[in-house]
Each structure stands twice: as C-alpha cells, then as structure tokens.
GROMACS .gro file of C-alpha atoms in nm:
model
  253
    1UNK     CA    1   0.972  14.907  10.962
    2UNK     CA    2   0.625  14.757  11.094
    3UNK     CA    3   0.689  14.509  11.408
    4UNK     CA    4   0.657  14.157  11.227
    5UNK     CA    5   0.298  13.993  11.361
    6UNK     CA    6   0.285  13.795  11.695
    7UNK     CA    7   0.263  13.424  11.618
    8UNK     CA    8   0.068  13.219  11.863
    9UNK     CA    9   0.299  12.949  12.051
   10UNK     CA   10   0.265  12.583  11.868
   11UNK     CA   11   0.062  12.453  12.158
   12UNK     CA   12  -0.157  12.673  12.113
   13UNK     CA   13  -0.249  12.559  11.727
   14UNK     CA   14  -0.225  12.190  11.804
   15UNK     CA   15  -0.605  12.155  11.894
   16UNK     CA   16  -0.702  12.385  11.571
   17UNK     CA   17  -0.498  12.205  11.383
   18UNK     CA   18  -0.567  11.833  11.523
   19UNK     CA   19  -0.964  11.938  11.426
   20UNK     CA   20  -0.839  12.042  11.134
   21UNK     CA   21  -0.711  11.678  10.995
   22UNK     CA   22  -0.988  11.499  11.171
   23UNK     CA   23  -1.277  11.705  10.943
   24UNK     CA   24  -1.062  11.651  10.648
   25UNK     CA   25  -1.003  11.267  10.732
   26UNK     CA   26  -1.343  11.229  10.784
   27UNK     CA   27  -1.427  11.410  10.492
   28UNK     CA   28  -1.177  11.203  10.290
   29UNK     CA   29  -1.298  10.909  10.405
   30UNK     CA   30  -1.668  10.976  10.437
   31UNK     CA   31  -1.663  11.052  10.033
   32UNK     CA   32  -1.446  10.716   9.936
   33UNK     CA   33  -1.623  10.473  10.166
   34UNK     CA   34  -1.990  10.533  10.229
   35UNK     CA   35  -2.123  10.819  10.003
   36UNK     CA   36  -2.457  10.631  10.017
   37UNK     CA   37  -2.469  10.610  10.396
   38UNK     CA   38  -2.497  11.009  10.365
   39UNK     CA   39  -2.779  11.045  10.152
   40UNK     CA   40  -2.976  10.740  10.251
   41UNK     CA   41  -2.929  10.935  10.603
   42UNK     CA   42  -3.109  11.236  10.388
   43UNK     CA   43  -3.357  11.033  10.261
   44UNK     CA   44  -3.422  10.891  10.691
   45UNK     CA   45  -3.470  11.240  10.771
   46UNK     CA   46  -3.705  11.370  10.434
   47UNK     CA   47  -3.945  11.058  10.552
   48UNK     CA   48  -3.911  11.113  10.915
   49UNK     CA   49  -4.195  11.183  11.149
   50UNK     CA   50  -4.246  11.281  11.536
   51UNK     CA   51  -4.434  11.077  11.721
   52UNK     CA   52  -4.695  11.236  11.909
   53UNK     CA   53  -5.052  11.091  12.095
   54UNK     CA   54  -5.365  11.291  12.230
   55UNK     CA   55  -5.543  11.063  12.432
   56UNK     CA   56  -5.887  11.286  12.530
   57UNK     CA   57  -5.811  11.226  12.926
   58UNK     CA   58  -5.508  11.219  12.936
   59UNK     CA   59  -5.346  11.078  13.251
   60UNK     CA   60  -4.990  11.230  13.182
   61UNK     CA   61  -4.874  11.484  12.962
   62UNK     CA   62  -4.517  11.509  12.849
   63UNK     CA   63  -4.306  11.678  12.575
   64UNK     CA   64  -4.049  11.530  12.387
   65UNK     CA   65  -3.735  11.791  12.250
   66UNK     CA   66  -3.457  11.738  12.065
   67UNK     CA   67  -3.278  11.627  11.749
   68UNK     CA   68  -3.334  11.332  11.494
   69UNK     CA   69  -3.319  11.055  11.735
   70UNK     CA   70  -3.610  11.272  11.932
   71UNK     CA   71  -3.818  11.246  11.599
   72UNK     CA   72  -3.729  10.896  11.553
   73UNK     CA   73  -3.525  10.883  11.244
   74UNK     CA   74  -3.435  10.534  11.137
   75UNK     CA   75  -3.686  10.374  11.268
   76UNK     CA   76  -3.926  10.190  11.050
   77UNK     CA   77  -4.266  10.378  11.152
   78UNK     CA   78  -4.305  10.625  11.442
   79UNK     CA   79  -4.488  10.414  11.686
   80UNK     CA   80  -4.081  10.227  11.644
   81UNK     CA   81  -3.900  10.568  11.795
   82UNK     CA   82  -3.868  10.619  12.177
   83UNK     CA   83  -4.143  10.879  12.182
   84UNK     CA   84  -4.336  10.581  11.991
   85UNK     CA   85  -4.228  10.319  12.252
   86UNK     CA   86  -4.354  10.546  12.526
   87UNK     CA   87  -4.654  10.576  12.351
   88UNK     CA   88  -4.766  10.249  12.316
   89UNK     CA   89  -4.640  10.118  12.657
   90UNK     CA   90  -4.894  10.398  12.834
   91UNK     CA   91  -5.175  10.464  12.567
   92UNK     CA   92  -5.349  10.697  12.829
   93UNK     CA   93  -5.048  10.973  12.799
   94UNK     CA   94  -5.027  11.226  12.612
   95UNK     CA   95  -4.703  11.349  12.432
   96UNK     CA   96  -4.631  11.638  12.254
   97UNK     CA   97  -4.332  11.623  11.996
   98UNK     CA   98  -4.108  11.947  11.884
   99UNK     CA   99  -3.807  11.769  11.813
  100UNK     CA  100  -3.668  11.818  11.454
  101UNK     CA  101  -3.422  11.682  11.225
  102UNK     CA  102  -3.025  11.828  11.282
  103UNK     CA  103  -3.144  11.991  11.637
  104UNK     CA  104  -2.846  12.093  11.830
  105UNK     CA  105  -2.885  12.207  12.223
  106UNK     CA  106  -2.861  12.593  12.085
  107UNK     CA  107  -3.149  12.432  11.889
  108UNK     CA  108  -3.397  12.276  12.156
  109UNK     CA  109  -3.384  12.599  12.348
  110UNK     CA  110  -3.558  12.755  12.060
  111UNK     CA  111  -3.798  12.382  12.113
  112UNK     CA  112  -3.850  12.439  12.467
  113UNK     CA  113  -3.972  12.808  12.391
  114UNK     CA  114  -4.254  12.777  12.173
  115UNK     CA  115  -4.372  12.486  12.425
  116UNK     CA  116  -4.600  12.561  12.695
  117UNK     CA  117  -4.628  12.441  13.047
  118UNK     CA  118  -4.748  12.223  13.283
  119UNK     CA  119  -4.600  11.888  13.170
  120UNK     CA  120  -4.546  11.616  13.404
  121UNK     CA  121  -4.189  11.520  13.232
  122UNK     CA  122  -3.963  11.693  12.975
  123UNK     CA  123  -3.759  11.433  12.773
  124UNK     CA  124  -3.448  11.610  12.623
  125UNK     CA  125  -3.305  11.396  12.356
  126UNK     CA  126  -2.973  11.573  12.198
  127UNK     CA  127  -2.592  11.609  12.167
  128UNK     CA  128  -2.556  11.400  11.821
  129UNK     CA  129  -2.550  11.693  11.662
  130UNK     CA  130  -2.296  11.908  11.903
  131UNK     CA  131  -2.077  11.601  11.859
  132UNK     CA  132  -2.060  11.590  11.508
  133UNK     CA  133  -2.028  11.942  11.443
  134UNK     CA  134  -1.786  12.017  11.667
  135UNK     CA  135  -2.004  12.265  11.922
  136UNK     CA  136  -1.715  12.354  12.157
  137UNK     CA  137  -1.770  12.163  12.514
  138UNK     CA  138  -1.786  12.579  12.642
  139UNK     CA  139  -2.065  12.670  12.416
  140UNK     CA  140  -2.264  12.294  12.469
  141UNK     CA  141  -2.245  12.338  12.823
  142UNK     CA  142  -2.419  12.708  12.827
  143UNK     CA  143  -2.660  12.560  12.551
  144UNK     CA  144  -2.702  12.207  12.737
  145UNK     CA  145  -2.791  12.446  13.063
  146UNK     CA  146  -2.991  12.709  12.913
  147UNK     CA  147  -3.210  12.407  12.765
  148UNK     CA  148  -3.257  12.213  13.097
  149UNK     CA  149  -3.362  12.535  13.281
  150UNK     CA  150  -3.605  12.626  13.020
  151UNK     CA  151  -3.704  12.243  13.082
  152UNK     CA  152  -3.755  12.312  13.413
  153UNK     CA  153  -4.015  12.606  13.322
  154UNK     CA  154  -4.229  12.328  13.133
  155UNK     CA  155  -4.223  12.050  13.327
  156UNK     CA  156  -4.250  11.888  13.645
  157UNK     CA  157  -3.942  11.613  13.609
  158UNK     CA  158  -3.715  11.659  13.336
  159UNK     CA  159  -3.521  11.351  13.214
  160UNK     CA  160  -3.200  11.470  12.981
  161UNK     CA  161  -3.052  11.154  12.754
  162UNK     CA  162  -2.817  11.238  12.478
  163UNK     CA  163  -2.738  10.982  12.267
  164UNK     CA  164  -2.484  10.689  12.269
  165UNK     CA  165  -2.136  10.699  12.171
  166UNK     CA  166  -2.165  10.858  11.829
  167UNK     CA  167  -1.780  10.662  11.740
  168UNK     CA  168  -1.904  10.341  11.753
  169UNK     CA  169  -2.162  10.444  11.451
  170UNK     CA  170  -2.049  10.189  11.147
  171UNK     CA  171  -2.063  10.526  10.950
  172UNK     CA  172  -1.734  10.665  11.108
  173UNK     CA  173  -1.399  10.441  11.067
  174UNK     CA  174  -1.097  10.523  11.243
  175UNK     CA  175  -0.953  10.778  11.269
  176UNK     CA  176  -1.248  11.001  11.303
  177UNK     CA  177  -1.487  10.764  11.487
  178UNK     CA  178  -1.210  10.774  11.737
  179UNK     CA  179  -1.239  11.128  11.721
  180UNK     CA  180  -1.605  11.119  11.733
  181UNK     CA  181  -1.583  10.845  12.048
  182UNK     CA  182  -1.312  11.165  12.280
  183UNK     CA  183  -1.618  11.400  12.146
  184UNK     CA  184  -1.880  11.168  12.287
  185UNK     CA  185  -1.713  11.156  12.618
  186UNK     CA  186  -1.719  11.508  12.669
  187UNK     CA  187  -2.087  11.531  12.564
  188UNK     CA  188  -2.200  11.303  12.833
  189UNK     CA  189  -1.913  11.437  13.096
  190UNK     CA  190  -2.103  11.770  12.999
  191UNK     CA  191  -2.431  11.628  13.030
  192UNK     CA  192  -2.375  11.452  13.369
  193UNK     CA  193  -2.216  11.804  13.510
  194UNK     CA  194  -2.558  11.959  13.414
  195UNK     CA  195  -2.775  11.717  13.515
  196UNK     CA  196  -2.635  11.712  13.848
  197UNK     CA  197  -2.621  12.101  13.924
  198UNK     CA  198  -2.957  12.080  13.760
  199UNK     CA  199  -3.146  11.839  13.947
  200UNK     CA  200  -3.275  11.637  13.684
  201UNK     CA  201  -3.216  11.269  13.531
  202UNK     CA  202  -2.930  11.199  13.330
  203UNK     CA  203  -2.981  10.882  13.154
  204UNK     CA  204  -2.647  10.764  13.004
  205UNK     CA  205  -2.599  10.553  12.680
  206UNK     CA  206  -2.264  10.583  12.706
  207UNK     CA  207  -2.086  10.277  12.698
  208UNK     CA  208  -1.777  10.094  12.650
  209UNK     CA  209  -1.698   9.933  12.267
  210UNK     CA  210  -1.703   9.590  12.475
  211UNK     CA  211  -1.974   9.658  12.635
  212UNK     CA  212  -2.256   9.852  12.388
  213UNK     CA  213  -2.498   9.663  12.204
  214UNK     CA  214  -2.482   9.900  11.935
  215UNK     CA  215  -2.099   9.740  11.866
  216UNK     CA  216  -2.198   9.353  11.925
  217UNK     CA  217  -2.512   9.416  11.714
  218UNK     CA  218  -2.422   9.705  11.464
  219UNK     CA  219  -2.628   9.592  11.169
  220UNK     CA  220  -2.930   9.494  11.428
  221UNK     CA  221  -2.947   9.843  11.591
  222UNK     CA  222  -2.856  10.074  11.328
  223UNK     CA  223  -3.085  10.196  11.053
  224UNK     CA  224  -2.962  10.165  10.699
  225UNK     CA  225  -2.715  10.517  10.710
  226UNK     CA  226  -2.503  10.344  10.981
  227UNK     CA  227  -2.605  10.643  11.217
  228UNK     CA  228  -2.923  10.662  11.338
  229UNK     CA  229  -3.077  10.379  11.553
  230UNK     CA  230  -3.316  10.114  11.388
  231UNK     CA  231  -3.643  10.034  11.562
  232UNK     CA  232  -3.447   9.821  11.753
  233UNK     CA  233  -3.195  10.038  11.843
  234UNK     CA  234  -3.499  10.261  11.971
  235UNK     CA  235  -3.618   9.932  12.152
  236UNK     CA  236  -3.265   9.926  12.328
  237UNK     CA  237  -3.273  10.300  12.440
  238UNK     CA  238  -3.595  10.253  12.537
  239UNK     CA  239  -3.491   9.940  12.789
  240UNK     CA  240  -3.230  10.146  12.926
  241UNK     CA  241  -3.487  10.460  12.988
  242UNK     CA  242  -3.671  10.231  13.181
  243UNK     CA  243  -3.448  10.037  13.364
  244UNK     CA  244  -3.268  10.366  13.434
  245UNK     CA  245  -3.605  10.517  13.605
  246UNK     CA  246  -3.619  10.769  13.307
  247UNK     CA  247  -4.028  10.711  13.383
  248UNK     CA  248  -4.033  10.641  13.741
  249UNK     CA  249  -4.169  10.973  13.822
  250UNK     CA  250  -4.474  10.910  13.607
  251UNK     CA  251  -4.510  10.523  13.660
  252UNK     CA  252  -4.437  10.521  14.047
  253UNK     CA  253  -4.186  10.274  13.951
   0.00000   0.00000   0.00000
C-alpha cells in the first residue's frame, strides 16, 4: 500500500488559515457594507494625476516613486497631493513623478529603473499596497531594500514614507481593519529596519487610533472611498514630512 501523505502539524496551518478568514471576512464584508467605496476608489484612480513641475532653473531636482498616494489619489486637484504640496511650497524645484496607481515596492523598483540620476532627494511613497495584498513581510523587506538601494543610485538623500495605518481607513471594519492595523505594523517595523541599515529617512505615519488624525477626523482626511487621503489628508502628511525633516536636506532646515 502507498505510505498515506505527511500532514503538516496544525501550527503550522494556523497563519494560512487565519489569512484565509480575514480575506474572506473582508471580502464578506467589503461586498455588504461599502460596495460603492470600491468603485468610487476606481473612479479616484481613472481621474488621478501625478504631480510634476519643470521650473527652467531649477534649484532642486527630486523624484517622487511610489503607489497611489505618490500620484495623489483622492485629492481634489494635483497641486492638493504631497508631490503638489512640495510643489507649491518651493516653486523653483523641480520634481519628476513615476509613481502609479496600485504600485507595490516589487513595483517602484521597476519606478526607480527607468529614472535617471542625479537628484538631490528620492521620495519613496509605498507599502499600501503590500499591506493590503498581503506581500509577505520576507518578500516586502527584499522589495522595500532593493527599492531604497536603487534610490540611492538616483539620488543624493532619499526620504522613504509609507503610508499611515491602513486599519484605521473607514473602508475596513473590524475584523479585517484589525487585521489590516497587525499588517501596518509590520510594514513600518519593516520600513524602519531598512531605513536604518540603509541610511536614509524614515518618516513614520504610524500612529496610535488615539492619537492619528486620520481617526479623530476620518471624514476630514479621507477622500470619498474611505481609503485614500483627501487634500487634507495630503496637507497632514505633508506637516508631518516637514516637521519630520523629510526636506531638511534640501531646505537647510
């Protein structure tokens, strides 16, 4: 008789199957509660554009990579994104835009590439997507790396800031935004590892429910899908590239 298959030991399938119920919660829940959050978050993305400005001297140059919160989804016009913000805080700089729509890090490696050099900052703006659809924390930390030293190749500072906590997004309700809040946490525990072997900024928007503005002021900061940032969520993550010396290198603040 042939020797019966080798089951793996239960502890083994409790993370499979724990992801497992969470994608099927969330999928359950998604489709009864906020169908329209999902395709007005289609319709963010079809209207969409990158922010990008080429002053004729320019006095900086940097490039902006990433996924839809590079581009500036959600906000009202693209002057509104971060890029945008940037923009029209230092009208003499230039910045060049690659970021696209459902980016993951595997993603803005393929960004970086077709980029070329000589940029005084790299702003990598990412992890949304890794979160979401489940990138394990082994594969986003090779990607997440790969991307910052590719980074490094372009530019003279590189600034990495993946987004906030991606549970606290009225678009998720328990239990997958708590889910999507453990998956968030490893992002930015990822993200901080990198940063740090890297030697480049990590700015984190990573906060505590009690603590993020995205929570106290959910309808303020969020765009109309309940996922993306408004423009002034991208007036909030702009405050807190700034006050975190995201542009310090450039502004000799």
């Amino acid at each position: 008789m042939p020797t019966p298959a080798r089951q793996p030991p239960l502890h083994a399938l409790r993370p499979r199957w724990w992801t497992l119920a969470a994608i099927a919660a969330g999928a359950l829940l998604l489709t009864g509660c906020a169908p329209w959050r999902l395709m007005t978050a289609s319709d963010l993305a079809k209207a969409s554009r990158p922010y990008t400005a080429q002053p004729a001297q320019p006095e900086r140059r940097i490039l902006v990579v990433g996924d839809s919160t590079a581009v500036g989804t959600g906000a009202a016009r693209p002057e509104d994104s971060l890029a945008g913000r940037i923009g029209m805080a230092h009208p003499r700089w230039q910045i060049d835009n690659l970021a696209s729509n459902g980016a993951k890090f595997e993603d803005v490696q393929g960004q970086l590439e077709r980029a070329g050099t000589g940029y005084d900052l790299v702003l990598v703006l990412a992890g949304g997507n890794d979160v979401i659809r489940l990138t394990s924390e082994q594969q986003l930390h090779g990607h997440m790396e790969q991307a910052i030293r590719t980074a490094k190749a372009r530019g003279r500072q590189v600034v990495l800031m993946p987004c906030g906590n991606v549970g606290h997004a009225p678009l998720f309700v328990p239990p997958v935004s708590w889910f999507m809040e453990s998956r968030s946490k490893r992002l930015h525990a990822t993200a901080q590892t990198v940063a740090l072997d890297s030697g480049v900024r990590y700015v984190r928007l990573l906060k505590p429910r009690a603590q993020d503005p995205f929570v106290q002021r959910a309808d303020e900061l969020h765009a109309a899908d309940g996922l993306h940032p408004s423009s002034a969520g991208y007036q909030q993550w702009y405050e807190e590239l700034v006050k975190q010396e995201g542009l310090a290198s450039l502004t000799g603040g």
